[in-house]
mmCIF file of C-alpha atoms in Angstrom:
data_model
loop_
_atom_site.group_PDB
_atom_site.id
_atom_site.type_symbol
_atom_site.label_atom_id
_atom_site.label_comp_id
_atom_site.label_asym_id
_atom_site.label_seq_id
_atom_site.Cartn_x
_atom_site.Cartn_y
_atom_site.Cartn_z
ATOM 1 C CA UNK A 196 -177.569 142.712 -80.552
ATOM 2 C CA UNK A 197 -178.676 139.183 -80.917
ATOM 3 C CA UNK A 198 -181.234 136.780 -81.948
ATOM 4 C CA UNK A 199 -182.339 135.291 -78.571
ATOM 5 C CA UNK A 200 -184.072 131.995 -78.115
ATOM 6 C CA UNK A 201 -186.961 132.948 -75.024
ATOM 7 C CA UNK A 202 -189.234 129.954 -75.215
ATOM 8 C CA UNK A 203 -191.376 127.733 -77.783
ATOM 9 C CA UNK A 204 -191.362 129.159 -81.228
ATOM 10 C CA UNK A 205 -189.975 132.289 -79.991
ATOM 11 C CA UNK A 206 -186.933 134.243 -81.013
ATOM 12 C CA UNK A 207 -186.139 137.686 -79.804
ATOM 13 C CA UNK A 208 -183.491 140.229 -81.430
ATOM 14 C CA UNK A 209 -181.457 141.445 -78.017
ATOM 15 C CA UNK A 210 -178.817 143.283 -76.781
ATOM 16 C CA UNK A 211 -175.709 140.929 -76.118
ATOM 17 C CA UNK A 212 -173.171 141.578 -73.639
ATOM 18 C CA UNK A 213 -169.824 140.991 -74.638
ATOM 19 C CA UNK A 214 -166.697 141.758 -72.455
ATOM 20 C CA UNK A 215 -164.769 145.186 -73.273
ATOM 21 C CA UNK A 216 -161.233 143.424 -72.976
ATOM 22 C CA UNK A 217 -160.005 140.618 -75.095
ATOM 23 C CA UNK A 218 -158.342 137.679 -73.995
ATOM 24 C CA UNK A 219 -154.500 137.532 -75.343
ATOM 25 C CA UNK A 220 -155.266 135.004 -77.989
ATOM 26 C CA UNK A 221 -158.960 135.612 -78.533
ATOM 27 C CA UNK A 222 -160.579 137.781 -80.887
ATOM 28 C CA UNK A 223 -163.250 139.899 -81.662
ATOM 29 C CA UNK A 224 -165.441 139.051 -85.045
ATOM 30 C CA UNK A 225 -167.967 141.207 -86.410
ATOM 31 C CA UNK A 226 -170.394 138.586 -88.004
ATOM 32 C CA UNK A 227 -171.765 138.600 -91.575
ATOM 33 C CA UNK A 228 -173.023 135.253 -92.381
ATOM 34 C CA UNK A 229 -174.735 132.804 -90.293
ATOM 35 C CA UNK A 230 -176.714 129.532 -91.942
ATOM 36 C CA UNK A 231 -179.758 127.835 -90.318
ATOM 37 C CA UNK A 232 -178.816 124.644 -88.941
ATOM 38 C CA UNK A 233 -181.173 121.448 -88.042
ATOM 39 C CA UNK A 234 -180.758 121.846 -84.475
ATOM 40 C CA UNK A 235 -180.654 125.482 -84.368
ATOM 41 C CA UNK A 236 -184.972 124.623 -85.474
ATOM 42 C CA UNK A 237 -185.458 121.946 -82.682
ATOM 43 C CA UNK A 238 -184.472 124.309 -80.014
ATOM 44 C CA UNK A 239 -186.680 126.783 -81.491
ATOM 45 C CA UNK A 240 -189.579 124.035 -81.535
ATOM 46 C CA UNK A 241 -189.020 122.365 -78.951
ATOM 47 C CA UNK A 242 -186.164 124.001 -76.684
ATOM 48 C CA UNK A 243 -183.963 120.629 -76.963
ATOM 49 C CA UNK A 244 -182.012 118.590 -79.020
ATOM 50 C CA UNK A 245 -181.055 115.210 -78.199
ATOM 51 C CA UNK A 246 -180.151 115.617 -74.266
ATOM 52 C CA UNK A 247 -179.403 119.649 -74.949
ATOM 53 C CA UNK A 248 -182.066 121.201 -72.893
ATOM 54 C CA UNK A 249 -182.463 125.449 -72.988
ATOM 55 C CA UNK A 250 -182.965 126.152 -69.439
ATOM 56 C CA UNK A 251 -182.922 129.248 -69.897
ATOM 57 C CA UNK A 252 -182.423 132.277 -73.147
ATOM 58 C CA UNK A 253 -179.778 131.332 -75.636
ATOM 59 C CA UNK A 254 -178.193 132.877 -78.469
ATOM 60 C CA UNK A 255 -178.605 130.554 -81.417
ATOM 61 C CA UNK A 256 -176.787 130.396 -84.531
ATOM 62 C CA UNK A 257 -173.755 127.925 -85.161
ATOM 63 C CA UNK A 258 -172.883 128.247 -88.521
ATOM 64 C CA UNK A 259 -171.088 131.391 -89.093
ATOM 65 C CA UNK A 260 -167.919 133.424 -91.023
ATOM 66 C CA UNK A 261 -166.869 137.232 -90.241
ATOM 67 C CA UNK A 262 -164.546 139.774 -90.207
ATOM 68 C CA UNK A 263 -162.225 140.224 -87.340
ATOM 69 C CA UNK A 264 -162.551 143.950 -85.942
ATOM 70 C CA UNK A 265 -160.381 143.369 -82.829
ATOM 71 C CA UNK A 266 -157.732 140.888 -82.004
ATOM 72 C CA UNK A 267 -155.651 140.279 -78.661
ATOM 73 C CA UNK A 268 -152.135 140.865 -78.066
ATOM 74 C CA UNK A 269 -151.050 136.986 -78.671
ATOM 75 C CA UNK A 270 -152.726 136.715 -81.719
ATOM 76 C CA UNK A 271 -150.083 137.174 -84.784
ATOM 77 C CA UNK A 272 -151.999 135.269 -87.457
ATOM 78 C CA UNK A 273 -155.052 137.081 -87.854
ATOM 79 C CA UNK A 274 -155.175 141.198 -88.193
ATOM 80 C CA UNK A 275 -158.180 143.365 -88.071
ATOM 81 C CA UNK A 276 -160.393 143.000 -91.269
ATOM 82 C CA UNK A 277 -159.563 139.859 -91.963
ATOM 83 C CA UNK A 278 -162.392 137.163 -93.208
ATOM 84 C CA UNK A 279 -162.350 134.257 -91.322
ATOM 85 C CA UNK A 280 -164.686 130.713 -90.593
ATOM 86 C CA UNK A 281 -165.408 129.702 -86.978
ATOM 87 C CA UNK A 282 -165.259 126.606 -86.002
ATOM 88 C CA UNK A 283 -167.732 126.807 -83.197
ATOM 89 C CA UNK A 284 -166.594 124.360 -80.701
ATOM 90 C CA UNK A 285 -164.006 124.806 -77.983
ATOM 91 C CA UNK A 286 -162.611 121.849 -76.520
ATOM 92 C CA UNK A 287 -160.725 121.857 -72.961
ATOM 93 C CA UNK A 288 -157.599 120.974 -74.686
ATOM 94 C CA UNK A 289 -157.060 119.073 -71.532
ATOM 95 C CA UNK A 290 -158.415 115.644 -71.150
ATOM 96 C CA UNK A 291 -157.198 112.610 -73.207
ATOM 97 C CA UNK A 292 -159.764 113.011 -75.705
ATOM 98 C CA UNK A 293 -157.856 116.228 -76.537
ATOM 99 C CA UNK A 294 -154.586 114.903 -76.256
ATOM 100 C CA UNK A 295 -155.122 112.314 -78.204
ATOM 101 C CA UNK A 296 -156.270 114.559 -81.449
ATOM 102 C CA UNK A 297 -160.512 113.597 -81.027
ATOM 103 C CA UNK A 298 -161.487 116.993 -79.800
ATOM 104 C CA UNK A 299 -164.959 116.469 -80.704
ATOM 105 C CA UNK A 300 -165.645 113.982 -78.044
ATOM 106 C CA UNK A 301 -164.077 116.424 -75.255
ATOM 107 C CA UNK A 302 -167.009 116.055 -72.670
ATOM 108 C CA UNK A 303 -166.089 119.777 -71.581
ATOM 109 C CA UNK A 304 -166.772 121.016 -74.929
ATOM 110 C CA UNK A 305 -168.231 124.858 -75.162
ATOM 111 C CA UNK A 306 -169.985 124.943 -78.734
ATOM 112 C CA UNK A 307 -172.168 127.347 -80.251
ATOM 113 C CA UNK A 308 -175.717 127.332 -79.571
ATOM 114 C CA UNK A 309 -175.467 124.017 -77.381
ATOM 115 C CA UNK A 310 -177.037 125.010 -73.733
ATOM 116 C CA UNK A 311 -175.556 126.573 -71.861
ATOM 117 C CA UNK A 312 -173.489 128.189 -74.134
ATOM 118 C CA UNK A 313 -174.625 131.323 -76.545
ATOM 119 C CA UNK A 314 -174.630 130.970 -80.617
ATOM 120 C CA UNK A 315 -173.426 133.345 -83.218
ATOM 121 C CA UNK A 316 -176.486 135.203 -84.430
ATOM 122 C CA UNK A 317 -175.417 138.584 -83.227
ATOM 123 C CA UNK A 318 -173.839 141.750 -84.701
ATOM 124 C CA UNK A 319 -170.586 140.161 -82.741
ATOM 125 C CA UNK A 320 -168.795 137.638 -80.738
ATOM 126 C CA UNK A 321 -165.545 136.772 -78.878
ATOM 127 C CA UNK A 322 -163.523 133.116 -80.256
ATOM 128 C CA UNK A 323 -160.362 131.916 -79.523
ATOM 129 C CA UNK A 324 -158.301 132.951 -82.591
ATOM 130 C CA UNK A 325 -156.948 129.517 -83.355
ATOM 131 C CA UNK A 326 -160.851 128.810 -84.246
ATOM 132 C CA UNK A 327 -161.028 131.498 -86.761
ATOM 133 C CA UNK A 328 -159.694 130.266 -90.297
ATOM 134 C CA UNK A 329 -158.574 132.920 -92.947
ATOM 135 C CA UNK A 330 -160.589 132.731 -95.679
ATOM 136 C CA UNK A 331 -159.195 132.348 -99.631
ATOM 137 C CA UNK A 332 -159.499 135.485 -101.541
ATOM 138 C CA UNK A 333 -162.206 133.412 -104.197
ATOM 139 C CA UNK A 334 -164.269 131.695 -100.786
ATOM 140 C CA UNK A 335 -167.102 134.166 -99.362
ATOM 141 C CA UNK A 336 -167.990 135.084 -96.345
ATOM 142 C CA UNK A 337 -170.786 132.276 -97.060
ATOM 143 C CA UNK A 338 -168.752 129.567 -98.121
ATOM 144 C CA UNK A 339 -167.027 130.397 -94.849
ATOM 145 C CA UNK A 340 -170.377 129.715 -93.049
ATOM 146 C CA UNK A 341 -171.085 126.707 -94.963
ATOM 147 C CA UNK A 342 -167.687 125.063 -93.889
ATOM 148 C CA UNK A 343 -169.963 124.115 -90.822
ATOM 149 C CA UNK A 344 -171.894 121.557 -92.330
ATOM 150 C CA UNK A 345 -169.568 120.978 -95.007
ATOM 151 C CA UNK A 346 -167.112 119.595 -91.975
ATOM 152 C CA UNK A 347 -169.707 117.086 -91.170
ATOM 153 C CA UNK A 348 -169.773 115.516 -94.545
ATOM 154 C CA UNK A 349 -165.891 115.293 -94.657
ATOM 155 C CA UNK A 350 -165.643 114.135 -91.321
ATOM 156 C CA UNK A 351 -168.108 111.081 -92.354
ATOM 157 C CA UNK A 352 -166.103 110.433 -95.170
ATOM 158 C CA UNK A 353 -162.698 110.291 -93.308
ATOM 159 C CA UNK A 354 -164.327 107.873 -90.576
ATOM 160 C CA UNK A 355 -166.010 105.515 -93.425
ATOM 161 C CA UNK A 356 -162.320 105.710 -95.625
ATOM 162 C CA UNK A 357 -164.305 107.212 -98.762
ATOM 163 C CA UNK A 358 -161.416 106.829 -101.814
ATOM 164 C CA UNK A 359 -160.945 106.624 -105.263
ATOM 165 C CA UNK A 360 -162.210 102.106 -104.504
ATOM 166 C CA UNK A 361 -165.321 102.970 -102.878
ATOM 167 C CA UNK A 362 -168.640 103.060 -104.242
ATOM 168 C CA UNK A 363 -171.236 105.359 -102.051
ATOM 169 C CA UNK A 364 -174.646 105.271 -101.194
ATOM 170 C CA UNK A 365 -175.942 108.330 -99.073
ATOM 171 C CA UNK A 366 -179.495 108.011 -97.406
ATOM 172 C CA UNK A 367 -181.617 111.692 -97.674
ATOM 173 C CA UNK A 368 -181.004 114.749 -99.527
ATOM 174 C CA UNK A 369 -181.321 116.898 -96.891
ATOM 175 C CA UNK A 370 -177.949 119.566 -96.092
ATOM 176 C CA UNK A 371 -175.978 117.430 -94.536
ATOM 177 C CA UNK A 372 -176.602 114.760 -97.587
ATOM 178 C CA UNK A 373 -175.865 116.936 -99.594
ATOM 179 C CA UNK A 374 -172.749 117.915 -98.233
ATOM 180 C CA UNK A 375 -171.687 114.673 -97.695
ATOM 181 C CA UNK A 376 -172.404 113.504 -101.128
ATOM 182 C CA UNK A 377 -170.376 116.339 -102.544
ATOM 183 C CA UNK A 378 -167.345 115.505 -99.952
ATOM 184 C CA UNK A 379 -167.496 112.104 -101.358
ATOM 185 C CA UNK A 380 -166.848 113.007 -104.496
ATOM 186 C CA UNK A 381 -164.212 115.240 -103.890
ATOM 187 C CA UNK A 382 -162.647 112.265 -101.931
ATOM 188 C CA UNK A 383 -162.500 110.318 -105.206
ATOM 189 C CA UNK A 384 -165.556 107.836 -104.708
ATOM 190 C CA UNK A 385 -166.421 106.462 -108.823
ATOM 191 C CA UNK A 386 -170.088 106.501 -107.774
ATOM 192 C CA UNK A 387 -172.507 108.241 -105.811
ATOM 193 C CA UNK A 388 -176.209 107.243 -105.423
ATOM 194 C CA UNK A 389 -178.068 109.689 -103.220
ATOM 195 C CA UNK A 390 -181.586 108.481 -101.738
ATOM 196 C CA UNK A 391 -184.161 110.796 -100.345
ATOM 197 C CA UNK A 392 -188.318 110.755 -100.002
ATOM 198 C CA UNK A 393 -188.578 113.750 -101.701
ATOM 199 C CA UNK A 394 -188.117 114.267 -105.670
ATOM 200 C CA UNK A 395 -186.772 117.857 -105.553
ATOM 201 C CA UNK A 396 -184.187 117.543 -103.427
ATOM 202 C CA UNK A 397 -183.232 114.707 -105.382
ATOM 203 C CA UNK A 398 -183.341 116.780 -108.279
ATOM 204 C CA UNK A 399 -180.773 119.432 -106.365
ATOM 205 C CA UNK A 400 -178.736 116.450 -105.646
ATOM 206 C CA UNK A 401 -178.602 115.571 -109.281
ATOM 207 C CA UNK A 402 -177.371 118.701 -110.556
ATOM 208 C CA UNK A 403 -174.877 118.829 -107.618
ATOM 209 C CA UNK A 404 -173.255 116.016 -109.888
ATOM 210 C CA UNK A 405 -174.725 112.677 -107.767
ATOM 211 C CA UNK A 406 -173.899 109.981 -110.318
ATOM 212 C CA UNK A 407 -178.057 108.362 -109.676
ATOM 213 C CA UNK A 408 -180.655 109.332 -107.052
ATOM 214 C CA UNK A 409 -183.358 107.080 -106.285
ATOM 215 C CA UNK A 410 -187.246 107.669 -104.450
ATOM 216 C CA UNK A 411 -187.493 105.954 -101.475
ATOM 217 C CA UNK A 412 -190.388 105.410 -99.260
ATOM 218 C CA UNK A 413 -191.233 105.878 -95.696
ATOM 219 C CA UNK A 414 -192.461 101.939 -94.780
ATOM 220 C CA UNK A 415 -190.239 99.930 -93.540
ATOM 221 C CA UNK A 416 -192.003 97.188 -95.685
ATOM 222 C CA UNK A 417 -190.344 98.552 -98.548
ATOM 223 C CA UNK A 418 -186.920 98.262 -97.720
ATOM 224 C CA UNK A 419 -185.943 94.862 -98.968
ATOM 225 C CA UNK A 420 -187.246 95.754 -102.587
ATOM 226 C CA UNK A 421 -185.743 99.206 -102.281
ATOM 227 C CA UNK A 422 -181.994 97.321 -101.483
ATOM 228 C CA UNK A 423 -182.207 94.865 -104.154
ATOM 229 C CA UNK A 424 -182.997 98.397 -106.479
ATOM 230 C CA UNK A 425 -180.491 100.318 -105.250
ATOM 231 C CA UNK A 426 -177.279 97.255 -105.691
ATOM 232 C CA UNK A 427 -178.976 96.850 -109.243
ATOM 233 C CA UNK A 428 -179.142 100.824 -110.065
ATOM 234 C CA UNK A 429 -175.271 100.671 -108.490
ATOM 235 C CA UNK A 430 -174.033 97.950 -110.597
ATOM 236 C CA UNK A 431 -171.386 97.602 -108.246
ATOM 237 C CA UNK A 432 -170.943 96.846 -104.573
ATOM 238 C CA UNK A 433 -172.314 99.373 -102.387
ATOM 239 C CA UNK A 434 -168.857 99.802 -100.667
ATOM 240 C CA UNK A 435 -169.811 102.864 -98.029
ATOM 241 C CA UNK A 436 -173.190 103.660 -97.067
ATOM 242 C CA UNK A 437 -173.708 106.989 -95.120
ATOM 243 C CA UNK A 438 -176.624 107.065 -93.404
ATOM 244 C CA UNK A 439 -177.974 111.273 -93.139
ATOM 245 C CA UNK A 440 -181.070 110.958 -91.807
ATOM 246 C CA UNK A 441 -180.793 108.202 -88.931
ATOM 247 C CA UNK A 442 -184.111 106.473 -88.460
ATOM 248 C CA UNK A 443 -185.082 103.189 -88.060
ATOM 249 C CA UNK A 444 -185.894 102.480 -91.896
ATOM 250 C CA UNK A 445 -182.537 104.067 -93.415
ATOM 251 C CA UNK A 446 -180.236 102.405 -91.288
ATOM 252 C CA UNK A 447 -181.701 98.862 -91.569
ATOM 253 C CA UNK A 448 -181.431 99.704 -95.535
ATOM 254 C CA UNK A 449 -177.746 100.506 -95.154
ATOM 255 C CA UNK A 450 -176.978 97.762 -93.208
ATOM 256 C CA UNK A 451 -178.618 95.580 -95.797
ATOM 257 C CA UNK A 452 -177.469 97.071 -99.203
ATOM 258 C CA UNK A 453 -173.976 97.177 -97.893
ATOM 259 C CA UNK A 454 -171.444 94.641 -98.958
ATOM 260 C CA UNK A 455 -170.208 91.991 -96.715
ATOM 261 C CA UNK A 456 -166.997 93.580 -95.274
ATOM 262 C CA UNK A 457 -168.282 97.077 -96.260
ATOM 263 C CA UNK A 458 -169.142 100.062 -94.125
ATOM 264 C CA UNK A 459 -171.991 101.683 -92.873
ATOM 265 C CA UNK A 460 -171.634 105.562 -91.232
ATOM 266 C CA UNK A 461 -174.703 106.923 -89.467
ATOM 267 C CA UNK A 462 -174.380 110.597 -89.721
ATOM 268 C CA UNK A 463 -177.863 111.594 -89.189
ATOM 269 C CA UNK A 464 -179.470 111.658 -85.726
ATOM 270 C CA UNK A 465 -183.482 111.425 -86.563
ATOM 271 C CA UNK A 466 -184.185 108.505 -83.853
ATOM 272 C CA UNK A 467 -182.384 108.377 -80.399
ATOM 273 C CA UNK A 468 -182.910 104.364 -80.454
ATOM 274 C CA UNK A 469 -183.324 102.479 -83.759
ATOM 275 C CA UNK A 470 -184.292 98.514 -84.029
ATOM 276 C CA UNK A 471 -181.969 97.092 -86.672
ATOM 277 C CA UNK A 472 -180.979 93.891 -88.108
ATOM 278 C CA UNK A 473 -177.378 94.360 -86.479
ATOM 279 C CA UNK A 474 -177.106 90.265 -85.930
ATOM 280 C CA UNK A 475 -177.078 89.671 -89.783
ATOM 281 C CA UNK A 476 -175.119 92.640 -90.694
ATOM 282 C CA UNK A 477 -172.242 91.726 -88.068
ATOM 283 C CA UNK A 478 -172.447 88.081 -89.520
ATOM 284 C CA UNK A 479 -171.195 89.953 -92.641
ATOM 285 C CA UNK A 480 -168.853 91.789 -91.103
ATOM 286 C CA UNK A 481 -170.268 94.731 -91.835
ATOM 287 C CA UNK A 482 -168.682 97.891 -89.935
ATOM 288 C CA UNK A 483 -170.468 100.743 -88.429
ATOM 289 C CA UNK A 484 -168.915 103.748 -88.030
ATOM 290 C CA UNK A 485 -170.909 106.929 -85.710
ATOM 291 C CA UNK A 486 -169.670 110.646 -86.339
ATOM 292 C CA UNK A 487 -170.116 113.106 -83.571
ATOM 293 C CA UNK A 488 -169.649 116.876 -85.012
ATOM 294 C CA UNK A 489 -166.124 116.720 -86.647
ATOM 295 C CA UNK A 490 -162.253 117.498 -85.868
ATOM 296 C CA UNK A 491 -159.866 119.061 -87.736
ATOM 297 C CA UNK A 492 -161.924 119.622 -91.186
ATOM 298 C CA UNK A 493 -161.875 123.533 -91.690
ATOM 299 C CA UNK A 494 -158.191 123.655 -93.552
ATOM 300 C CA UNK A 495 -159.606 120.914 -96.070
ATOM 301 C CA UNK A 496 -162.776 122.483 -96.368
ATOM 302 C CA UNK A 497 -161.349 126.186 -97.600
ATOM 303 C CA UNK A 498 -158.905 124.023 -99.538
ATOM 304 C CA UNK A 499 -161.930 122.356 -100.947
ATOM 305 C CA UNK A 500 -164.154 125.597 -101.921
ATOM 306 C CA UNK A 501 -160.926 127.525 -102.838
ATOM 307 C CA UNK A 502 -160.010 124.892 -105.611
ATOM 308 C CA UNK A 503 -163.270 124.380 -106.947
ATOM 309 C CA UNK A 504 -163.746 120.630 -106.050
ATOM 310 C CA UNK A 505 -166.721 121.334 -103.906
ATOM 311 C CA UNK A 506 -169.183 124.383 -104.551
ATOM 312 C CA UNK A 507 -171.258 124.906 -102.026
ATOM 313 C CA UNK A 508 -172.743 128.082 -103.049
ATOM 314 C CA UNK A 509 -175.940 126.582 -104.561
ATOM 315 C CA UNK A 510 -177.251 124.696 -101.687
ATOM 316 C CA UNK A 511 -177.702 128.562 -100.050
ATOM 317 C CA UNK A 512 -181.414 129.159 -101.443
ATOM 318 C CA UNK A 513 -182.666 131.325 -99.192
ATOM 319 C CA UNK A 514 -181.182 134.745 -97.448
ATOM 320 C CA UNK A 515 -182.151 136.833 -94.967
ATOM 321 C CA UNK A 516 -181.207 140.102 -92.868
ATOM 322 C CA UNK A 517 -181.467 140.815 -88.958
ATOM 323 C CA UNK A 518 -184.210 142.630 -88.044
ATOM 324 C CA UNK A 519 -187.097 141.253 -86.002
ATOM 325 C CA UNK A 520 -188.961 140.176 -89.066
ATOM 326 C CA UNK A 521 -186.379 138.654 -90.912
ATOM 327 C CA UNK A 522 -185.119 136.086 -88.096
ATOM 328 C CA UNK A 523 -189.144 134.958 -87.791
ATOM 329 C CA UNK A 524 -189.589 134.828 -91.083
ATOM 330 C CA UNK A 525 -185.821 132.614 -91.885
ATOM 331 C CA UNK A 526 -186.615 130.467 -89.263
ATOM 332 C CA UNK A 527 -190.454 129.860 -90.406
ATOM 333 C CA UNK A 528 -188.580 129.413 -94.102
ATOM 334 C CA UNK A 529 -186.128 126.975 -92.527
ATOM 335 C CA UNK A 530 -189.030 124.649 -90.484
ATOM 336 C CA UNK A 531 -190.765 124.156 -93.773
ATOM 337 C CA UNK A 532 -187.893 122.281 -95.850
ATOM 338 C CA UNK A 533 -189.151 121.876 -99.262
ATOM 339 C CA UNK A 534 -187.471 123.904 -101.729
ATOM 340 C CA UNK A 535 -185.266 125.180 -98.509
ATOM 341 C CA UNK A 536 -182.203 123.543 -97.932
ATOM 342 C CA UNK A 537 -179.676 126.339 -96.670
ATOM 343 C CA UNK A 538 -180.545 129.396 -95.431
ATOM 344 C CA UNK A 539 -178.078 132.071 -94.741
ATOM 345 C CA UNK A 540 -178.779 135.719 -92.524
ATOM 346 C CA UNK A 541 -176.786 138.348 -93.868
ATOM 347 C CA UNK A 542 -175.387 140.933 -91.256
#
């Protein structure tokens, strides 16, 4: 069975035909936690994301860790009952993307819950096994889950070059700002100022160990005051700004409170097109860095929970089981945000 996306707003637990014979290095993975991803709710609301269109009923569900129950003949790494993250996409391996080590932009990618291909939410599923990472004994089945989104944040951080000399700014408290504020501390950064437009999830971000958060507005009027507040509150240069929300007003503020000769990452996707003062920043040789997904993250991720230097565990607020109910009522808790920031089904 699976949680099928039908149409608008509507999500169906199905049956969920899988083959009966494994491929020689694939595996089989009986699921037991799956997190609630951003896009996972626009294709429920509005059956797209970006230029993903659902054309037609889709498993959702990206974000997920299991235990193998059946693996193929080739496979000598993993054994049966095993716990293991997926990494959800599967590049072609082929083209010069590929070859070249940057996977993630493989234009014949096959990832999780990205039309046409089917998600995770389901009592099983079939992944190549050298997409399934053994878990640490001391990581859970959902850490495992959460080294989805944690891969974003460390992905951002590798592209922006996020050290020990780098002072950070992340714009919104959301998940993925979250994630990425924790990744930059574990990559060293001295301080870490976290903006959002909401005080609680400031307040999570505070207790997550962000050195400062700061209130920011929604007017685009108030971003000039806002950057000359947020150098003072940093007392330093704003070295790296990573940008996790993506709309018009963050991104003109992180091209503005960055240094000259600093760098600005836009994680977040909010707007497809964005007018920015790009002219000015470029005359200060400011440099902008986009992230697509991420590439070879998961080994530093379960290196990352399994050490201690980033606990994810209390961004998961909210769990859930699979019945009928339950996937309504997670993906209703999910839509709202407020106190909501991850929430995890539990197979």
């Amino acid at each position: 069975m699976a949680a099928w996306l039908t149409g608008i707003n509507t999500l169906k637990i199905q049956p969920f035909k899988l083959p009966s014979v494994l491929g020689n290095h694939e595996v089989r993975v009986q699921m037991k936690a799956v997190g609630i991803c951003g896009s996972d709710v626009h294709y429920l609301k509005t059956m797209r994301c970006a230029d993903f269109i659902v054309r037609e009923p889709m498993v959702i569900g990206h974000e997920c860790a299991g235990i193998i129950a059946e693996v193929g003949s080739g496979v000598t790494h993993l054994k049966v009952g095993d716990r293991v993250a997926l990494e959800p996409g599967i590049s072609c391996a082929r083209c010069n993307f590929c070859k070249e080590g940057h996977y993630n932009l493989c234009s014949e990618m096959k990832f999780f819950a990205t039309p046409p291909v089917h998600g995770s939410l389901a009592h099983q599923v079939i992944h190549p096994a050298d997409l399934c990472f053994k878990l640490p004994e001391n990581v859970s089945l959902e850490e495992g889950a959460m080294c989805e989104p944690l891969s974003v944040g460390v992905h951002a951080c590798r592209r922006a070059g996020v050290g020990p000399d780098t002072h950070v700014l992340v714009m919104g408290a959301g998940p993925i700002g979250l994630v990425t504020m924790l990744s930059a501390r574990s990559f060293g950064a001295p301080r870490v100022i976290i903006t959002d437009v909401d005080e609680y999830r400031l307040s999570v971000a505070k207790n997550l160990g962000a050195d400062d958060t700061f209130l920011v507005s929604t007017d685009i009027k108030d971003a000039d005051k806002e950057v000359s507040a947020l150098q003072e509150l940093m007392g330093a240069f704003v070295d790296v700004t990573l940008d996790c929300v993506g709309v018009g007003k963050t991104m003109t503020t992180a091209l503005k409170v960055t240094k000259a000769g600093g760098r600005v990452c836009l994680v977040g996707m909010g707007h497809h097109e964005m007018n920015v003062p790009l002219t000015p920043a470029a005359a200060r040789e400011v440099d902008i860095f986009g992230v697509f997904r991420y590439r070879n993250t998961y080994p530093l991720c379960l290196d990352l929970l399994r050490t201690g230097r980033i606990d994810v565990r209390p961004l998961i607020t909210h769990r859930f089981g699979f019945s009928q109910k339950e996937v309504e009522e997670a993906f209703e808790t999910s839509a709202r945000g407020g106190n909501a920031i991850k929430v995890m089904f539990n197979l």
